[in-house]
Coordinates of C-alpha atoms and ligand atoms in Angstrom, one line a residue:
X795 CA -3.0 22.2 -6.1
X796 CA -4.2 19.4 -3.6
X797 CA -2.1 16.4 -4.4
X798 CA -2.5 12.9 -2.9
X799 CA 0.4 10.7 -3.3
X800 CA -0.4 7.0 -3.2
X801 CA 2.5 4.7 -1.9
X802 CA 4.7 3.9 1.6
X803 CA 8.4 3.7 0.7
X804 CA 11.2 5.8 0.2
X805 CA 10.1 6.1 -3.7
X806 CA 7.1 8.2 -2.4
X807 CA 8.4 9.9 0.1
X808 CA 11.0 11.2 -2.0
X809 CA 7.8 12.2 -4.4
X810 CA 6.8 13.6 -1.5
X811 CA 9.7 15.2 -0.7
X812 CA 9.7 17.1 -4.0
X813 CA 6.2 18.2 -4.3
X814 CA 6.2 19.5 -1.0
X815 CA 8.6 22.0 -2.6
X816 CA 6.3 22.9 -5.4
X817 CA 5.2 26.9 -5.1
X818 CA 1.6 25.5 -6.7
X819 CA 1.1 22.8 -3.8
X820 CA -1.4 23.9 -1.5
X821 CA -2.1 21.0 0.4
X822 CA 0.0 17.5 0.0
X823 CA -1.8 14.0 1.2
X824 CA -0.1 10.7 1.0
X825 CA -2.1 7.2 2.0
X826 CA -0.7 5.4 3.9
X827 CA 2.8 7.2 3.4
X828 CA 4.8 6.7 6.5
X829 CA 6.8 8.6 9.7
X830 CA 9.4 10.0 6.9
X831 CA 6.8 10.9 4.9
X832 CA 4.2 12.4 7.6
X833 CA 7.3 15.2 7.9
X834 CA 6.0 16.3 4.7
X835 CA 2.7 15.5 3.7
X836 CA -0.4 14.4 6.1
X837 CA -1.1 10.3 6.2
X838 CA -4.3 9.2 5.8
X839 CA -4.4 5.7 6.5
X840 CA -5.5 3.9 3.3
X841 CA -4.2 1.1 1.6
X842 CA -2.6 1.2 -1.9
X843 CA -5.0 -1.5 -3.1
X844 CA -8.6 0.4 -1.4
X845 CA -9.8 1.8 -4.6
X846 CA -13.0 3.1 -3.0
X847 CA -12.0 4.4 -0.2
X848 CA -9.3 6.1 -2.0
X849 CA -11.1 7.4 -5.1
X850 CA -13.8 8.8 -1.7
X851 CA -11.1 10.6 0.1
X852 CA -9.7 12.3 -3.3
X853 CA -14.0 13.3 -4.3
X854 CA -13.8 14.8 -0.5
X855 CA -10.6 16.7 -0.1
X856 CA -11.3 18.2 -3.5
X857 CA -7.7 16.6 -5.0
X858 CA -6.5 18.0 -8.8
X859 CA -3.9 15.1 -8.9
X860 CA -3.5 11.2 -7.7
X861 CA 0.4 10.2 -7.8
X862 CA 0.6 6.4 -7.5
X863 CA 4.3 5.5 -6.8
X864 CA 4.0 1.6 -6.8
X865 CA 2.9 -0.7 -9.5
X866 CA 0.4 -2.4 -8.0
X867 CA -2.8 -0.5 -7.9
X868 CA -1.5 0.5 -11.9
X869 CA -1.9 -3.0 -12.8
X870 CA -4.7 -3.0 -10.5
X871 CA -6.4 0.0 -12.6
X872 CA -6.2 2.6 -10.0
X873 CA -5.8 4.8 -12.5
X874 CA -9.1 3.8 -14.3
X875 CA -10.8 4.3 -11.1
X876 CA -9.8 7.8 -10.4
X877 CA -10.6 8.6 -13.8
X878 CA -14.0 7.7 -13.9
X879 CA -14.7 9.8 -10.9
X880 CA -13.3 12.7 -13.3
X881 CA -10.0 12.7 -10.8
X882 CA -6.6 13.4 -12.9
X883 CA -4.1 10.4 -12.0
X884 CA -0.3 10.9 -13.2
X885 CA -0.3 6.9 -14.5
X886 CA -0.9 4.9 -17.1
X887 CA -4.3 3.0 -17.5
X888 CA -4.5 -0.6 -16.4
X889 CA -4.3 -1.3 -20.4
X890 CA -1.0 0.7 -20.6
X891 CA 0.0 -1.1 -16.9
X892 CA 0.7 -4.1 -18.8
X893 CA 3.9 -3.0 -19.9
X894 CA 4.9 -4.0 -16.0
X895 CA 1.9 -6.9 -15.7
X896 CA 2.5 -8.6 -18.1
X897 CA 6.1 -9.9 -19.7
X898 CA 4.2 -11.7 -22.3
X899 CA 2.5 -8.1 -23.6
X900 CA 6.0 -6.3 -23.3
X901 CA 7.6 -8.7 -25.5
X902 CA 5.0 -8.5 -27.8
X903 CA 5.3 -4.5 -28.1
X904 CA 9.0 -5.2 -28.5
X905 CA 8.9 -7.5 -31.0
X906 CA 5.8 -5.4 -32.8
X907 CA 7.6 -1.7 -32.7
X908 CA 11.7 -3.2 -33.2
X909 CA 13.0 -2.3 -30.2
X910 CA 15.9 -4.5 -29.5
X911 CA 15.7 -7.1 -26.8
X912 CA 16.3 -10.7 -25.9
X913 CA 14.6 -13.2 -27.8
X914 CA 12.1 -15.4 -25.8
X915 CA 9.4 -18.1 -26.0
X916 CA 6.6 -18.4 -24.1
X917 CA 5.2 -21.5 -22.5
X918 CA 1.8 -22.3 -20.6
X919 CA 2.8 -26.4 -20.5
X920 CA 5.7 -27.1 -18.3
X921 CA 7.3 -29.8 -19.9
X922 CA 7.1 -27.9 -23.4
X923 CA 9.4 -25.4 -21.1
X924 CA 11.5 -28.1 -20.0
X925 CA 12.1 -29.6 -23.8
X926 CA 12.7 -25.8 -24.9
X927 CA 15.5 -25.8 -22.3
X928 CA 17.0 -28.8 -22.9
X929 CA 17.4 -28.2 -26.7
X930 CA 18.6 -24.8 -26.1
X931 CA 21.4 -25.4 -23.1
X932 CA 22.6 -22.8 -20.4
X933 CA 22.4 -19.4 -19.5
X934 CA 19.2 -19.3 -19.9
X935 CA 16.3 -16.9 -18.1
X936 CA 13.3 -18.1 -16.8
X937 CA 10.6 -15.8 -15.7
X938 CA 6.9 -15.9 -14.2
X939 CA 4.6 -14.6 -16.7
X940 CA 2.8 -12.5 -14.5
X941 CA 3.9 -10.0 -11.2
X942 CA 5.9 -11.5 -8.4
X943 CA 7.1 -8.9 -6.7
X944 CA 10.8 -8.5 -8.4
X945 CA 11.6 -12.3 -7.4
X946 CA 9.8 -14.5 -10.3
X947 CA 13.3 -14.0 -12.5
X948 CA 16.0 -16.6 -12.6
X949 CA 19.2 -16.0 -14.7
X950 CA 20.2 -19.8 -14.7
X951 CA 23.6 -20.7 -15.1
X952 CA 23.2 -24.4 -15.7
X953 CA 20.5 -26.3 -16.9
X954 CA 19.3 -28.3 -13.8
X955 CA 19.2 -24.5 -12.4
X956 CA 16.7 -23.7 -15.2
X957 CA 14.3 -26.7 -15.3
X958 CA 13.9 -26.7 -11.2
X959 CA 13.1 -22.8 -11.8
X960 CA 10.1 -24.5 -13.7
X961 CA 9.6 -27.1 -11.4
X962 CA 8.9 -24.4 -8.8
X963 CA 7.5 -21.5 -11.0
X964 CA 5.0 -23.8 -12.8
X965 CA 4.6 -26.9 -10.7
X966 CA 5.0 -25.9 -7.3
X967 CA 3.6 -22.4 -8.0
X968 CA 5.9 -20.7 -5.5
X969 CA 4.4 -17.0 -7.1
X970 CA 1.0 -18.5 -7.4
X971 CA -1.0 -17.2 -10.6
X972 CA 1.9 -15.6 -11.8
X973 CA 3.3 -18.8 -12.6
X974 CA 0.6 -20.2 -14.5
X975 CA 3.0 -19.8 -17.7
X976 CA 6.8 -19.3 -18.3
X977 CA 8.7 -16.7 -20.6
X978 CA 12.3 -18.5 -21.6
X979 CA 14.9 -15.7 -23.0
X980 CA 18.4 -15.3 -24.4
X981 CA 20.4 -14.3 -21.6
X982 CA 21.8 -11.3 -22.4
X983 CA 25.2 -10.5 -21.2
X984 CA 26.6 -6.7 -20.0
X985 CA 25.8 -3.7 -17.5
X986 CA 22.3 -2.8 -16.1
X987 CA 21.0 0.6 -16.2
X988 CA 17.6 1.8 -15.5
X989 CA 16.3 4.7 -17.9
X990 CA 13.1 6.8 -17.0
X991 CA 11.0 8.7 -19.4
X992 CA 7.9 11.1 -17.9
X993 CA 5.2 10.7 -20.8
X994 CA 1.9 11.9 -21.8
X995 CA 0.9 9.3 -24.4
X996 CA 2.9 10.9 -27.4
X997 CA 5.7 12.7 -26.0
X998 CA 8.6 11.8 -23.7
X999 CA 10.8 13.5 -21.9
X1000 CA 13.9 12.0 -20.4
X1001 CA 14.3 12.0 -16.7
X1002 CA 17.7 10.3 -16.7
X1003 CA 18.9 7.3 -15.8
X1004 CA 20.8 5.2 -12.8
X1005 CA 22.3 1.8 -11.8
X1006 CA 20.9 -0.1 -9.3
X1007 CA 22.0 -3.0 -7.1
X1008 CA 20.1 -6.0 -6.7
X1009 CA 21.8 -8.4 -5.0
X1010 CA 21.7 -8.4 -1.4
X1011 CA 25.0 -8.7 -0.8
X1012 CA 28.5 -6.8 -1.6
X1013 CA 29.9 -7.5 -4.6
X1014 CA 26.6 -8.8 -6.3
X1015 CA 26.4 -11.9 -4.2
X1016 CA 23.3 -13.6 -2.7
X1017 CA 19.8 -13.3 -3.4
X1018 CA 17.9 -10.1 -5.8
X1019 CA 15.7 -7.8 -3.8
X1020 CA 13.6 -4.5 -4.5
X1021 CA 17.3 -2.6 -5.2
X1022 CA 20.2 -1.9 -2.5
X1023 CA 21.4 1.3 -4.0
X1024 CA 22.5 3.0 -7.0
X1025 CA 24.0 5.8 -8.4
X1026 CA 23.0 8.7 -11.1
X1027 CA 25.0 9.4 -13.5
X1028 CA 26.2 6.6 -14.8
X1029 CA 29.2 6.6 -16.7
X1030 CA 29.2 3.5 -18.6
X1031 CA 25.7 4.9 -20.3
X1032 CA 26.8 8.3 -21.5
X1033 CA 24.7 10.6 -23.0
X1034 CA 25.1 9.8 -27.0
X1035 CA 23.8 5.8 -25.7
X1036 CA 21.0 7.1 -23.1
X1037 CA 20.0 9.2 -26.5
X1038 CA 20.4 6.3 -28.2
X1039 CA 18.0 4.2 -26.0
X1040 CA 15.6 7.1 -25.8
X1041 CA 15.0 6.9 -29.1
X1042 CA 14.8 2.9 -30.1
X1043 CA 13.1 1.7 -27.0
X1044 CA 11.0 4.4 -25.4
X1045 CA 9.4 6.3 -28.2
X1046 CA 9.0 3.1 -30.1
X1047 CA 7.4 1.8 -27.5
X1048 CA 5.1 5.0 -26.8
X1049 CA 4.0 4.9 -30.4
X1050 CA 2.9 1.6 -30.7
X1051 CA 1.0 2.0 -27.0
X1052 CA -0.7 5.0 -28.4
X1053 CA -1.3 2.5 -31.6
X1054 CA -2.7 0.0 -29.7
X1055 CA -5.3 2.5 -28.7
X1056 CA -3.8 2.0 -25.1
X1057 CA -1.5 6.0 -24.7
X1058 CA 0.9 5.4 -21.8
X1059 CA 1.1 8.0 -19.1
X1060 CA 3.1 8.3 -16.3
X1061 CA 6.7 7.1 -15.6
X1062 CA 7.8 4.6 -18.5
X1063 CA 11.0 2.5 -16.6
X1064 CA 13.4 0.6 -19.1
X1065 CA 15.2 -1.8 -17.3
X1066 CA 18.1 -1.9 -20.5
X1067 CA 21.0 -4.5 -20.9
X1068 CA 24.2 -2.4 -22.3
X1069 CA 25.4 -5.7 -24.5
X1070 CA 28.2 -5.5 -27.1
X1071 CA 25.4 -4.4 -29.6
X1072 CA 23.9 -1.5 -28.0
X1073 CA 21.2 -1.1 -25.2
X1074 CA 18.4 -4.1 -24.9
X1075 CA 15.8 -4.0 -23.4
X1076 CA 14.9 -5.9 -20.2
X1077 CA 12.0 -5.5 -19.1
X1078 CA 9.7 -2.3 -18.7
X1079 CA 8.2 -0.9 -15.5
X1080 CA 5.2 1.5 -15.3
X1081 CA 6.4 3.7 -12.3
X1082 CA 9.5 4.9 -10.7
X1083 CA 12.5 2.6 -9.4
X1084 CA 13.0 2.5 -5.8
X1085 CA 15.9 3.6 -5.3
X1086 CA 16.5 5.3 -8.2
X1087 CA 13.7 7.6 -7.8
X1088 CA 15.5 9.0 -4.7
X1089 CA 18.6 9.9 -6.5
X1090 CA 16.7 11.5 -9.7
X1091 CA 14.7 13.7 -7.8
X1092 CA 17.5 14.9 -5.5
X1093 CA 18.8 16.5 -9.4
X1094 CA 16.0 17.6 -10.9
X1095 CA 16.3 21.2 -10.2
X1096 CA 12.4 22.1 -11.9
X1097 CA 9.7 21.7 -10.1
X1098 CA 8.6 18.1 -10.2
X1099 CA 4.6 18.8 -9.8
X1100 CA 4.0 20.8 -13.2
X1101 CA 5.8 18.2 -15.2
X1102 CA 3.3 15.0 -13.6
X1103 CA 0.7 17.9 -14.1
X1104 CA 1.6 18.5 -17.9
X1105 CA 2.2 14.8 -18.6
X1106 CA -1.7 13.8 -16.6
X1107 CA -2.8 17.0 -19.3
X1108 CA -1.0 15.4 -22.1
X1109 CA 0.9 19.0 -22.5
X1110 CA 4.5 17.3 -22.5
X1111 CA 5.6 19.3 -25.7
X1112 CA 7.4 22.0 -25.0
X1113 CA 8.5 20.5 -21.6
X1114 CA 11.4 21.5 -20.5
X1115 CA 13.2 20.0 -17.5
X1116 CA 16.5 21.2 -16.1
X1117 CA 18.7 19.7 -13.9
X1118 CA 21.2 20.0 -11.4
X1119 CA 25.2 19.5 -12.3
X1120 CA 25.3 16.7 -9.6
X1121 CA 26.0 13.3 -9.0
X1122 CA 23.6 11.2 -6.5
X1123 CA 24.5 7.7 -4.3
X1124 CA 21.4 5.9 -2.7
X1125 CA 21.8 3.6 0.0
X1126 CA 19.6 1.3 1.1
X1127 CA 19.0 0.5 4.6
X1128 CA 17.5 -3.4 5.2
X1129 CA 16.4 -5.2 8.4
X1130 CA 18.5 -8.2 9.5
X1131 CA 17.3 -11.1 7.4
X1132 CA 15.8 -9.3 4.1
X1133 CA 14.7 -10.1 1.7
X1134 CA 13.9 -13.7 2.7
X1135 CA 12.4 -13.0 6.0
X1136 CA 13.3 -9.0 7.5
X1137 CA 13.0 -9.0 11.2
X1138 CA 10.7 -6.4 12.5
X1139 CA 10.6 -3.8 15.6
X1140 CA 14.2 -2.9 16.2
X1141 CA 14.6 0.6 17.4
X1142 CA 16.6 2.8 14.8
X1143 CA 18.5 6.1 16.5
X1144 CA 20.6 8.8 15.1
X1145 CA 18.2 9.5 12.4
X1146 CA 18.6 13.4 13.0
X1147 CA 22.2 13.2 12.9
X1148 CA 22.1 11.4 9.6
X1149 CA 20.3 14.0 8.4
X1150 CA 22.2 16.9 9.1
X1151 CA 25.2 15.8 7.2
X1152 CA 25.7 18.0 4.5
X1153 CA 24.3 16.8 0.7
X1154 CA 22.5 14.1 2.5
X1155 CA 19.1 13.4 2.8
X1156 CA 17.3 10.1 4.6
X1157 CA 14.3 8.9 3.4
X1158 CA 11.8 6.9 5.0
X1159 CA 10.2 3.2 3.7
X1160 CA 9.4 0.6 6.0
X1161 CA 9.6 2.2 9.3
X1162 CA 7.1 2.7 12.1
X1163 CA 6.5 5.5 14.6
X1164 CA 5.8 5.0 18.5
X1165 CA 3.9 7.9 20.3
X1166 CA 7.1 8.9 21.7
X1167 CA 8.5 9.7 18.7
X1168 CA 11.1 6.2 18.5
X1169 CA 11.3 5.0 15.4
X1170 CA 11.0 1.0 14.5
X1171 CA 12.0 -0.9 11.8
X1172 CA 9.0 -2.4 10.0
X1173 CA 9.7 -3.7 6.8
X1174 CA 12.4 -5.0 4.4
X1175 CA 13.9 -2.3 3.0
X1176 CA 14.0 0.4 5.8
X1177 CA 15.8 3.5 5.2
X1178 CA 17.2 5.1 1.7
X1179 CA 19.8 7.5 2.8
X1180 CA 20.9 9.4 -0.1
X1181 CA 24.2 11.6 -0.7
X1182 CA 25.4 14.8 -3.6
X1183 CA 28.1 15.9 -4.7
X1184 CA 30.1 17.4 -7.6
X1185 CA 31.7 13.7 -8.0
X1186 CA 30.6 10.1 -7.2
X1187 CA 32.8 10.0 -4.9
X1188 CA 32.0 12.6 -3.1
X1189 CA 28.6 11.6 -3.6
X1190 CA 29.0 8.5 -1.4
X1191 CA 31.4 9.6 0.8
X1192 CA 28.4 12.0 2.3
X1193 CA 25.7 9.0 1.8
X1194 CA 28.7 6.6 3.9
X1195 CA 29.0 9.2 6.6
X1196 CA 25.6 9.4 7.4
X1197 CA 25.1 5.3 7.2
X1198 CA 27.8 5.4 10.0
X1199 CA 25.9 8.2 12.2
X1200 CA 22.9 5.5 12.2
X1201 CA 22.6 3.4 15.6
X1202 CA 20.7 0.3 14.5
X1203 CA 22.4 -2.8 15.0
X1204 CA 19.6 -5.2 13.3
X1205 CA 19.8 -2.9 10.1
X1206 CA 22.6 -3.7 7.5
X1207 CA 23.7 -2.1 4.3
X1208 CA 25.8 -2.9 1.0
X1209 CA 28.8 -0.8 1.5
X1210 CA 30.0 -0.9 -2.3
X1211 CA 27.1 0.9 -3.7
X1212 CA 28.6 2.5 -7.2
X1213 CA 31.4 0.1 -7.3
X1214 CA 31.5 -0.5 -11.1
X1215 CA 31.6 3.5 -11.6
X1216 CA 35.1 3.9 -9.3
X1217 CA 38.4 3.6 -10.1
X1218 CA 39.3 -0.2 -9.8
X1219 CA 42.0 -0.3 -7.1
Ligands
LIG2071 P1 13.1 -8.5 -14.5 O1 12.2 -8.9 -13.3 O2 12.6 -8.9 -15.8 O3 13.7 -7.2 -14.3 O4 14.5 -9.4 -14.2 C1 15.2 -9.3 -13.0 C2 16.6 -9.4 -13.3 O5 16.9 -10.5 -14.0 C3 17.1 -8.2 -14.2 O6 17.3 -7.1 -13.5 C4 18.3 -8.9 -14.8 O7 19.4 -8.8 -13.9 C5 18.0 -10.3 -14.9 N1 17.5 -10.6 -16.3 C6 16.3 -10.6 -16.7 N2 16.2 -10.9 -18.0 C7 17.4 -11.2 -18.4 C8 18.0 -11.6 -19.7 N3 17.3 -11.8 -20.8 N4 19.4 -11.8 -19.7 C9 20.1 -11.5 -18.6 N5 19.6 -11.2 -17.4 C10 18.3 -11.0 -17.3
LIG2072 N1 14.9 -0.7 -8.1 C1 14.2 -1.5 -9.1 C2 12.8 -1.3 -9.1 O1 12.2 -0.4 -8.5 O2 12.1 -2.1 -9.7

């Protein structure tokens, strides 16, 4: 198989990573991909959002499957595109991309198939919002309506926190478009976990779960970014819950997609709440979780590339995955002043080092390459450097080791990554 994988972090050069495994792969592509991921696959130099350039260089180099790692270009119908130039792509269609686009439409599935999650309200007129708020008191959520890059959320504590989250959502427009309207939920109280399902518009097949970390800082202080780190298993979502969820949020929500005349395909993420009354859904993504895509694919033991194959076919039944007996830390590397304002171009050594501890493995996001080989820091999120092991523990005492064998004093980590999942001291 020629394969084009469609992304730049460590999300896709993890995908990368795997496929590059794959006894069917004949050749492996990724655009733009980056200096981790040019270890694995050839770069071509085309942006995520460059539909015809990219839908050109799949026609050319003869590709039999698009990966798209981000969500972008799937809310962006990339999919669509490669489509209509007869070009399998292992995502859902720009229709089926509203489950991440759109937090109005994800509601509404929600609500329409039962699936449990907070209650909400929707609000184009600010000061509608503002009354809502005011009548209904603190916590409270307010979120964009449409895609801000992870940071349209606020979980307000108070009420003056909540109506200046309007103020700058809706009247000061701080995610543009996105903030054109306001969603106004419950605020749901408990442990996050992310669950990921591969599907093919009927069936889905479970590709585990993991907690991430989105604060910035240790302890879950300080600002949300794209995910610090997390861990796979996790033990407060055992198997008899993860069923659980499996069964009232993602097949629910697959039917009524396939309903609605709109069959998702691809990775379905649930972003789930573990309240007092079971697993609630969050919010749905339409893609892998960066990190947590590093960690699943370090334990999948089958060969990732038939399964995105099978689920592009719509030949899910009669999947079968397996899985390693493992447990998997991620841990994120950041440049100095992410995510408000990452600096860039700091030289990061000790990379090979890293990377030959045993049970670790560094991937590559937002880093740059110099014709003598040095390595820059050019991004937010920088490095995922991922460890195994027969326990958590052990887990993160590789992924720690290799943290400390890096030699990049603008770079900075969380150094509690898996912290709810240890014993307390
Ligand atoms: P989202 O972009 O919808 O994933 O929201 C970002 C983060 O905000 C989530 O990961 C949660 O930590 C938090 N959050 C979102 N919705 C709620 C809710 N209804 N109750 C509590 N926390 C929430
Ligand atoms: N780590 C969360 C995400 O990828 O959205």
């Amino acid at each position: 198989m020629r394969v084009l994988v469609v992304g730049s972090g460590a999300r896709e050069h993890a995908l990368c990573w795997a496929i590059s495994a794959s006894p069917l792969l004949t050749k492996l592509w990724c655009a733009p991909g980056n200096p981790g991921i040019a270890t694995v696959a050839e770069c071509v130099p085309i942006g995520v959002l460059d539909f015809e350039p990219l839908v050109a260089f799949a026609q050319d180099n003869e590709i039999d499957l698009v990966i798209p790692g981000p969500e972008a270009p799937l809310v962006a119908g990339l999919t669509d595109a490669m489509e209509a130039a007869g070009i399998p792509c292992c995502g859902p269609s720009m229709a089926a991309a509203q489950l991440e686009g759109s937090k109005t439409f994800t509601k509404e599935i929600a609500d329409a198939a039962g699936i449990p999650t907070a209650r909400w309200e929707r609000f184009e007129d600010a000061e509608a919002a503002r009354a809502f708020v005011r009548r209904r008191g603190a916590p409270i959520v307010i979120k964009a309506d449409g895609l801000a890059a992870g940071k349209g959320v606020v979980v307000a504590a108070t009420e003056e926190e909540a109506l200046n989250a309007i103020d700058a959502i809706m009247d000061a427009r701080v995610h543009g478009d996105a903030g054109a309207a306001v969603v106004i939920e419950e605020c749901l109280i408990g442990e996050e976990v992310s669950l990921f399902a591969l599907c093919d518009g009927e069936t889905a097949l479970p590709l585990g779960a993991a907690q991430d970390h989105k604060r910035v800082g240790d302890g879950d202080t300080g600002p949300n970014t794209g995910g610090m780190g997390c861990y796979s298993p996790v033990p407060a979502f055992p198997p008899a819950l993860e069923q659980a969820a499996f069964d009232r949020i993602i097949r629910p929500a697959l039917a009524e997609m396939a309903e609605r005349g709109m069959p998702f395909r691809g990775i379905l993420f649930a972003g789930l709440m573990l309240t007092a009354d079971g697993p609630k859904l969050i919010e749905f993504n339409t893609r892998f979780g960066d990190p947590e895509c590093e960690v699943l694919l370090l334990k999948l033991r089958s060969d990732l590339l038939p399964a995105l194959q099978a689920a592009c076919d719509g030949e899910l039944d009669n999947f079968d995955l397996r899985w390693n007996d493992t447990e998997a830390v991620a841990v994120v590397m950041a440049a100095r002043g992410y995510p408000e304002a990452p600096e860039r171009g700091s030289i990061i050594r000790g990379l090979d080092r890293a990377a030959a501890v045993p049970n670790v493995t560094v991937f590559h996001a937002g880093t740059t390459q110099d014709e003598d080989g040095t390595i820059r820091a050019a991004g937010g999120r920088v490095l995922t450097i991922c460890g195994t092991g027969k326990t958590l523990s052990e887990a993160r005492a590789a992924a720690y080791r290799a943290v400390g064998l890096i030699d990049w004093p603008e770079g900075f980590c969380r150094s509690d990554i898996g912290w709810r999942a240890l014993p307390r001291p």
